[in-house]
mmCIF file of C-alpha atoms and ligand atoms in Angstrom:
data_model
loop_
_atom_site.group_PDB
_atom_site.id
_atom_site.type_symbol
_atom_site.label_atom_id
_atom_site.label_comp_id
_atom_site.label_asym_id
_atom_site.label_seq_id
_atom_site.Cartn_x
_atom_site.Cartn_y
_atom_site.Cartn_z
ATOM 1 C CA MET S 1101 10.179 7.013 -47.578
ATOM 2 C CA ALA S 1102 10.494 6.175 -43.674
ATOM 3 C CA ALA S 1103 13.458 8.434 -43.350
ATOM 4 C CA ALA S 1104 11.504 11.452 -44.543
ATOM 5 C CA LYS S 1105 9.553 11.239 -40.933
ATOM 6 C CA LEU S 1106 12.773 11.345 -38.980
ATOM 7 C CA LYS S 1107 13.690 14.656 -37.361
ATOM 8 C CA TYR S 1108 17.122 13.536 -37.222
ATOM 9 C CA LYS S 1109 18.810 11.425 -39.635
ATOM 10 C CA ARG S 1110 22.165 10.751 -38.393
ATOM 11 C CA LEU S 1111 22.601 10.431 -34.537
ATOM 12 C CA LEU S 1112 25.375 9.467 -32.039
ATOM 13 C CA LEU S 1113 23.941 7.403 -29.259
ATOM 14 C CA LYS S 1114 25.983 7.777 -25.926
ATOM 15 C CA LEU S 1115 25.298 4.837 -23.562
ATOM 16 C CA SER S 1116 27.168 4.774 -20.227
ATOM 17 C CA GLY S 1117 28.851 1.416 -19.341
ATOM 18 C CA GLU S 1118 26.359 1.287 -16.548
ATOM 19 C CA ALA S 1119 23.371 1.198 -18.967
ATOM 20 C CA LEU S 1120 24.610 -2.405 -19.937
ATOM 21 C CA MET S 1121 24.855 -3.415 -16.352
ATOM 22 C CA GLY S 1122 21.080 -3.548 -15.656
ATOM 23 C CA ASN S 1123 20.671 -4.628 -12.043
ATOM 24 C CA GLN S 1124 23.738 -6.343 -11.774
ATOM 25 C CA ALA S 1125 26.913 -4.758 -9.746
ATOM 26 C CA TYR S 1126 29.331 -5.136 -12.400
ATOM 27 C CA GLY S 1127 29.774 -6.032 -15.871
ATOM 28 C CA ILE S 1128 27.295 -6.725 -18.789
ATOM 29 C CA ASP S 1129 23.859 -8.168 -18.622
ATOM 30 C CA MET S 1130 23.340 -9.462 -22.242
ATOM 31 C CA THR S 1131 19.535 -9.141 -21.758
ATOM 32 C CA VAL S 1132 19.978 -5.516 -21.358
ATOM 33 C CA ALA S 1133 22.336 -5.311 -24.241
ATOM 34 C CA ASP S 1134 19.716 -7.121 -26.187
ATOM 35 C CA ARG S 1135 16.754 -4.682 -25.346
ATOM 36 C CA LEU S 1136 18.979 -1.748 -26.061
ATOM 37 C CA ALA S 1137 19.952 -3.363 -29.564
ATOM 38 C CA ASN S 1138 16.265 -3.715 -30.230
ATOM 39 C CA ASP S 1139 15.781 -0.139 -29.963
ATOM 40 C CA VAL S 1140 18.779 0.402 -32.366
ATOM 41 C CA ALA S 1141 17.462 -1.989 -34.681
ATOM 42 C CA GLU S 1142 14.097 -0.051 -34.638
ATOM 43 C CA ALA S 1143 15.935 3.096 -35.580
ATOM 44 C CA THR S 1144 17.876 1.756 -38.373
ATOM 45 C CA ALA S 1145 14.933 0.123 -39.881
ATOM 46 C CA ALA S 1146 13.045 3.588 -39.720
ATOM 47 C CA GLY S 1147 16.246 4.837 -41.922
ATOM 48 C CA ALA S 1148 18.422 6.532 -39.093
ATOM 49 C CA GLU S 1149 22.173 6.420 -39.449
ATOM 50 C CA ILE S 1150 23.249 5.402 -35.909
ATOM 51 C CA ALA S 1151 26.834 5.916 -34.382
ATOM 52 C CA ILE S 1152 27.332 4.740 -30.822
ATOM 53 C CA VAL S 1153 29.757 5.460 -28.072
ATOM 54 C CA ILE S 1154 29.801 3.243 -25.071
ATOM 55 C CA GLY S 1155 31.354 4.185 -21.715
ATOM 56 C CA GLY S 1156 33.511 1.685 -19.427
ATOM 57 C CA GLY S 1157 32.198 2.488 -15.993
ATOM 58 C CA ASN S 1158 30.359 -0.909 -15.374
ATOM 59 C CA ILE S 1159 33.899 -2.537 -15.675
ATOM 60 C CA PHE S 1160 36.586 0.065 -14.952
ATOM 61 C CA ARG S 1161 36.817 3.842 -14.184
ATOM 62 C CA GLY S 1162 40.337 5.398 -14.520
ATOM 63 C CA LEU S 1163 39.618 8.132 -11.755
ATOM 64 C CA SER S 1164 38.132 5.581 -9.425
ATOM 65 C CA ALA S 1165 41.605 3.621 -9.634
ATOM 66 C CA ALA S 1166 43.702 6.838 -9.482
ATOM 67 C CA ALA S 1167 41.965 7.761 -6.255
ATOM 68 C CA LYS S 1168 43.077 4.400 -4.863
ATOM 69 C CA GLY S 1169 46.600 5.110 -5.761
ATOM 70 C CA MET S 1170 47.001 3.857 -9.639
ATOM 71 C CA ASP S 1171 48.839 5.999 -11.890
ATOM 72 C CA ARG S 1172 46.109 8.121 -13.529
ATOM 73 C CA ALA S 1173 47.034 7.630 -17.249
ATOM 74 C CA THR S 1174 47.593 3.734 -16.741
ATOM 75 C CA ALA S 1175 44.253 3.696 -15.195
ATOM 76 C CA ASP S 1176 42.612 5.455 -17.942
ATOM 77 C CA TYR S 1177 44.037 3.200 -20.563
ATOM 78 C CA MET S 1178 42.423 0.249 -18.479
ATOM 79 C CA GLY S 1179 39.192 2.306 -18.528
ATOM 80 C CA MET S 1180 39.560 2.693 -22.474
ATOM 81 C CA LEU S 1181 40.074 -1.271 -22.643
ATOM 82 C CA ALA S 1182 36.723 -1.452 -20.851
ATOM 83 C CA THR S 1183 34.913 0.420 -23.419
ATOM 84 C CA VAL S 1184 36.081 -1.971 -25.985
ATOM 85 C CA MET S 1185 34.626 -4.943 -24.214
ATOM 86 C CA ASN S 1186 31.350 -3.132 -24.038
ATOM 87 C CA ALA S 1187 31.227 -2.266 -27.886
ATOM 88 C CA LEU S 1188 32.081 -6.035 -28.779
ATOM 89 C CA ALA S 1189 29.301 -6.991 -26.417
ATOM 90 C CA PHE S 1190 26.808 -4.664 -27.875
ATOM 91 C CA GLN S 1191 28.056 -5.521 -31.524
ATOM 92 C CA ASN S 1192 27.111 -9.133 -30.598
ATOM 93 C CA ALA S 1193 23.836 -8.074 -29.548
ATOM 94 C CA LEU S 1194 23.421 -6.212 -32.750
ATOM 95 C CA ASP S 1195 24.467 -9.361 -34.667
ATOM 96 C CA HIS S 1196 21.690 -11.354 -33.113
ATOM 97 C CA ARG S 1197 19.161 -8.826 -34.450
ATOM 98 C CA ASN S 1198 20.911 -9.045 -38.017
ATOM 99 C CA VAL S 1199 21.904 -5.234 -37.741
ATOM 100 C CA PRO S 1200 25.455 -4.844 -39.563
ATOM 101 C CA ALA S 1201 27.725 -3.276 -37.048
ATOM 102 C CA ARG S 1202 31.469 -2.262 -36.948
ATOM 103 C CA VAL S 1203 33.555 -1.721 -34.021
ATOM 104 C CA LEU S 1204 36.322 1.003 -34.745
ATOM 105 C CA SER S 1205 38.982 1.258 -31.811
ATOM 106 C CA ALA S 1206 40.639 4.766 -31.350
ATOM 107 C CA ILE S 1207 43.586 2.429 -29.868
ATOM 108 C CA PRO S 1208 44.707 0.106 -32.673
ATOM 109 C CA MET S 1209 44.103 -3.801 -31.778
ATOM 110 C CA GLN S 1210 44.044 -5.343 -35.168
ATOM 111 C CA THR S 1211 43.239 -8.806 -34.174
ATOM 112 C CA ILE S 1212 40.045 -7.840 -32.292
ATOM 113 C CA CYS S 1213 38.501 -4.859 -34.263
ATOM 114 C CA GLU S 1214 39.149 -2.510 -36.980
ATOM 115 C CA SER S 1215 41.060 1.157 -36.177
ATOM 116 C CA TYR S 1216 39.432 4.365 -36.235
ATOM 117 C CA VAL S 1217 39.828 6.036 -39.673
ATOM 118 C CA ARG S 1218 37.436 8.838 -40.166
ATOM 119 C CA PRO S 1219 36.704 8.331 -43.948
ATOM 120 C CA LYS S 1220 36.358 4.550 -43.106
ATOM 121 C CA ALA S 1221 33.587 5.297 -40.503
ATOM 122 C CA LEU S 1222 31.953 7.846 -42.768
ATOM 123 C CA SER S 1223 31.550 5.233 -45.388
ATOM 124 C CA TYR S 1224 30.107 2.598 -43.094
ATOM 125 C CA LEU S 1225 27.662 5.053 -41.619
ATOM 126 C CA SER S 1226 26.178 5.991 -45.024
ATOM 127 C CA LYS S 1227 25.936 2.122 -46.079
ATOM 128 C CA PRO S 1228 24.145 2.386 -43.593
ATOM 129 C CA GLN S 1229 25.901 0.293 -40.990
ATOM 130 C CA VAL S 1230 26.118 1.059 -37.344
ATOM 131 C CA VAL S 1231 29.265 2.281 -36.029
ATOM 132 C CA LEU S 1232 30.500 1.674 -32.480
ATOM 133 C CA PHE S 1233 33.329 3.906 -31.665
ATOM 134 C CA ALA S 1234 35.500 1.901 -28.942
ATOM 135 C CA ALA S 1235 38.453 3.132 -26.742
ATOM 136 C CA GLY S 1236 37.099 6.743 -26.376
ATOM 137 C CA THR S 1237 39.348 9.467 -27.658
ATOM 138 C CA GLY S 1238 42.238 7.023 -27.328
ATOM 139 C CA ASN S 1239 43.792 9.532 -24.661
ATOM 140 C CA PRO S 1240 43.826 9.400 -21.014
ATOM 141 C CA PHE S 1241 42.429 12.205 -18.902
ATOM 142 C CA PHE S 1242 39.205 12.322 -21.446
ATOM 143 C CA THR S 1243 35.884 10.619 -20.910
ATOM 144 C CA THR S 1244 33.497 8.750 -23.202
ATOM 145 C CA ASP S 1245 30.984 11.808 -23.172
ATOM 146 C CA THR S 1246 34.060 13.823 -24.698
ATOM 147 C CA ALA S 1247 34.557 11.028 -27.353
ATOM 148 C CA ALA S 1248 31.014 10.765 -28.353
ATOM 149 C CA VAL S 1249 30.731 14.734 -28.921
ATOM 150 C CA LEU S 1250 33.962 14.485 -31.035
ATOM 151 C CA ARG S 1251 32.986 11.611 -32.937
ATOM 152 C CA ALA S 1252 29.681 13.079 -33.623
ATOM 153 C CA ILE S 1253 31.200 16.262 -34.835
ATOM 154 C CA GLU S 1254 33.783 14.234 -37.071
ATOM 155 C CA MET S 1255 30.744 12.200 -38.431
ATOM 156 C CA ASN S 1256 28.522 15.296 -39.236
ATOM 157 C CA CYS S 1257 25.669 14.012 -36.755
ATOM 158 C CA ASP S 1258 22.830 16.018 -36.503
ATOM 159 C CA ALA S 1259 22.456 15.511 -32.612
ATOM 160 C CA VAL S 1260 24.145 13.495 -29.753
ATOM 161 C CA ILE S 1261 21.580 11.480 -27.642
ATOM 162 C CA LYS S 1262 22.744 10.873 -24.114
ATOM 163 C CA ALA S 1263 20.686 8.070 -22.695
ATOM 164 C CA THR S 1264 20.036 8.103 -19.119
ATOM 165 C CA GLN S 1265 17.855 6.638 -16.637
ATOM 166 C CA VAL S 1266 15.605 9.677 -16.351
ATOM 167 C CA ASP S 1267 13.550 11.629 -19.014
ATOM 168 C CA GLY S 1268 15.898 14.547 -19.178
ATOM 169 C CA VAL S 1269 18.007 17.194 -16.984
ATOM 170 C CA TYR S 1270 16.755 18.005 -13.751
ATOM 171 C CA SER S 1271 17.655 20.938 -11.334
ATOM 172 C CA ALA S 1272 18.870 18.117 -8.788
ATOM 173 C CA ASP S 1273 18.715 14.274 -8.979
ATOM 174 C CA PRO S 1274 14.955 13.589 -9.177
ATOM 175 C CA LYS S 1275 15.554 10.234 -7.416
ATOM 176 C CA LYS S 1276 16.743 11.898 -4.348
ATOM 177 C CA ASP S 1277 15.222 15.271 -4.326
ATOM 178 C CA PRO S 1278 11.424 15.382 -5.078
ATOM 179 C CA SER S 1279 11.540 19.145 -5.672
ATOM 180 C CA ALA S 1280 13.725 18.651 -8.686
ATOM 181 C CA THR S 1281 12.548 20.230 -11.635
ATOM 182 C CA ARG S 1282 12.984 19.044 -15.373
ATOM 183 C CA TYR S 1283 14.101 21.362 -18.078
ATOM 184 C CA ASP S 1284 12.836 21.156 -21.756
ATOM 185 C CA ARG S 1285 15.756 23.230 -23.096
ATOM 186 C CA LEU S 1286 18.841 24.559 -21.840
ATOM 187 C CA SER S 1287 21.582 26.522 -23.486
ATOM 188 C CA TYR S 1288 25.279 25.125 -23.176
ATOM 189 C CA SER S 1289 26.405 28.089 -20.997
ATOM 190 C CA GLU S 1290 23.448 27.364 -18.614
ATOM 191 C CA VAL S 1291 24.392 23.638 -18.256
ATOM 192 C CA LEU S 1292 27.998 24.922 -17.441
ATOM 193 C CA ALA S 1293 27.114 27.808 -15.122
ATOM 194 C CA LYS S 1294 24.549 25.900 -13.093
ATOM 195 C CA ASN S 1295 26.989 22.924 -13.142
ATOM 196 C CA LEU S 1296 24.388 20.402 -14.026
ATOM 197 C CA LYS S 1297 25.459 16.758 -14.245
ATOM 198 C CA VAL S 1298 24.708 16.047 -17.891
ATOM 199 C CA MET S 1299 28.345 15.693 -19.294
ATOM 200 C CA ASP S 1300 31.573 16.779 -18.373
ATOM 201 C CA GLY S 1301 32.823 20.437 -18.846
ATOM 202 C CA ALA S 1302 34.966 19.542 -21.979
ATOM 203 C CA ALA S 1303 32.329 17.742 -23.816
ATOM 204 C CA ILE S 1304 29.774 20.418 -23.077
ATOM 205 C CA ALA S 1305 32.177 23.212 -24.415
ATOM 206 C CA LEU S 1306 33.203 21.087 -27.455
ATOM 207 C CA ALA S 1307 29.370 20.728 -28.543
ATOM 208 C CA ARG S 1308 28.735 24.412 -27.785
ATOM 209 C CA ASP S 1309 31.680 25.705 -30.083
ATOM 210 C CA ASN S 1310 30.648 23.299 -32.769
ATOM 211 C CA GLY S 1311 26.970 23.923 -32.516
ATOM 212 C CA LEU S 1312 26.064 20.384 -31.864
ATOM 213 C CA PRO S 1313 22.746 19.824 -30.046
ATOM 214 C CA LEU S 1314 22.694 17.451 -27.113
ATOM 215 C CA ILE S 1315 19.297 15.387 -26.360
ATOM 216 C CA VAL S 1316 19.016 13.896 -23.078
ATOM 217 C CA VAL S 1317 16.526 11.273 -22.757
ATOM 218 C CA SER S 1318 15.589 7.919 -21.022
ATOM 219 C CA ILE S 1319 16.385 4.648 -22.344
ATOM 220 C CA GLU S 1320 14.431 2.643 -19.717
ATOM 221 C CA GLU S 1321 11.469 2.883 -21.808
ATOM 222 C CA PRO S 1322 11.964 0.523 -25.072
ATOM 223 C CA GLY S 1323 11.255 2.240 -28.188
ATOM 224 C CA ASN S 1324 12.406 5.677 -27.019
ATOM 225 C CA LEU S 1325 15.301 5.828 -29.395
ATOM 226 C CA LEU S 1326 13.082 5.983 -32.496
ATOM 227 C CA LYS S 1327 10.516 8.430 -30.717
ATOM 228 C CA THR S 1328 13.757 10.802 -30.072
ATOM 229 C CA LEU S 1329 14.497 10.432 -33.681
ATOM 230 C CA ARG S 1330 11.011 11.491 -34.729
ATOM 231 C CA GLY S 1331 11.193 14.415 -32.284
ATOM 232 C CA GLU S 1332 8.395 12.728 -29.894
ATOM 233 C CA ALA S 1333 10.296 11.901 -26.887
ATOM 234 C CA ARG S 1334 10.200 13.553 -23.529
ATOM 235 C CA GLN S 1335 13.632 14.901 -23.293
ATOM 236 C CA THR S 1336 15.770 17.799 -22.469
ATOM 237 C CA ILE S 1337 17.595 19.441 -25.454
ATOM 238 C CA ILE S 1338 20.616 21.463 -24.795
ATOM 239 C CA GLU S 1339 21.347 23.780 -27.886
ATOM 240 C CA GLY S 1340 21.850 27.581 -29.070
ATOM 241 C CA PRO S 1341 22.969 30.595 -27.253
ATOM 242 C CA GLY S 1342 21.819 31.373 -23.566
HETATM 243 N N1 LIG G 759 38.568 7.037 -20.938
HETATM 244 C C1 LIG G 759 39.924 7.608 -21.052
HETATM 245 N N2 LIG G 759 39.768 8.380 -22.297
HETATM 246 C C2 LIG G 759 38.579 8.609 -23.089
HETATM 247 C C3 LIG G 759 37.422 7.925 -22.681
HETATM 248 C C4 LIG G 759 37.551 7.185 -21.679
HETATM 249 O O1 LIG G 759 40.752 7.736 -20.537
HETATM 250 O O2 LIG G 759 38.618 9.309 -24.007
HETATM 251 C C5 LIG G 759 38.807 6.106 -19.599
HETATM 252 C C6 LIG G 759 38.402 6.642 -18.319
HETATM 253 O O3 LIG G 759 39.338 6.136 -17.436
HETATM 254 C C7 LIG G 759 36.962 6.435 -17.941
HETATM 255 C C8 LIG G 759 36.911 5.043 -18.420
HETATM 256 O O4 LIG G 759 37.604 5.025 -19.692
HETATM 257 O O5 LIG G 759 36.823 6.500 -16.446
HETATM 258 C C9 LIG G 759 35.574 4.678 -18.830
HETATM 259 O O6 LIG G 759 34.760 5.851 -19.626
HETATM 260 P P1 LIG G 759 33.869 6.746 -18.815
HETATM 261 O O7 LIG G 759 34.063 6.982 -17.547
HETATM 262 O O8 LIG G 759 33.657 7.956 -19.744
HETATM 263 O O9 LIG G 759 32.489 5.675 -19.041
HETATM 264 P P2 LIG G 759 30.836 5.780 -18.655
HETATM 265 O O10 LIG G 759 30.874 6.591 -17.493
HETATM 266 O O11 LIG G 759 30.236 6.541 -19.816
HETATM 267 O O12 LIG G 759 30.359 4.247 -18.464
#
């Protein structure tokens, strides 16, 4: 069976909102969403069970609005609504590839999508259907990175794949600093101690406390999701004790 060749069977893919933006300054580039949907289609065809959390930074970020004077909790609720738009767009892209996918929102909006209920999400994943978790954790003052780790633990995922524009975690931003070096492996405490910009501290601590591996890979290269599932991608893995 194809699934037997996979190193990871059930994965949560975390895409930032900006991943859907492509070269635009704002919003969703459906050609980029289509390319990413193709990667997910390949992974499901190989027997993987895929859950997805998409951020909202391409549309609205609570912290930025709060910096301009908006009440932070209100701004965060707006940010969570942005993630629902992204999830619907990505579900549509998956639909074009005949990949069955469900959007489950942490904030009930019954005429738009289903609400998040853990047993329902688990049953969709094992069908298998792709599950898109929308509206983050449903709470202000959190990020979609934390939502990704939380849902991955709840769904018994083997790992979280954090998709970025570079092939792992570097000591500094490799696009700005040519002397930056890439790590193959890091412990959770190293990420926190070195203050590496991978995910926010709450997400890293939650992953550490529950022994959930975090894999940082590039999604710029088509086909990289399947390679990651097979353990063949160039990546940084964050796991284990220091
Ligand atoms: N957000 C929130 N609670 C959550 C997840 C997200 O309040 O559990 C809000 C927050 O305002 C955040 C916005 O949604 O700025 C978009 O999410 P995020 O910044 O994580 O998106 P990304 O950077 O991944 O695109």
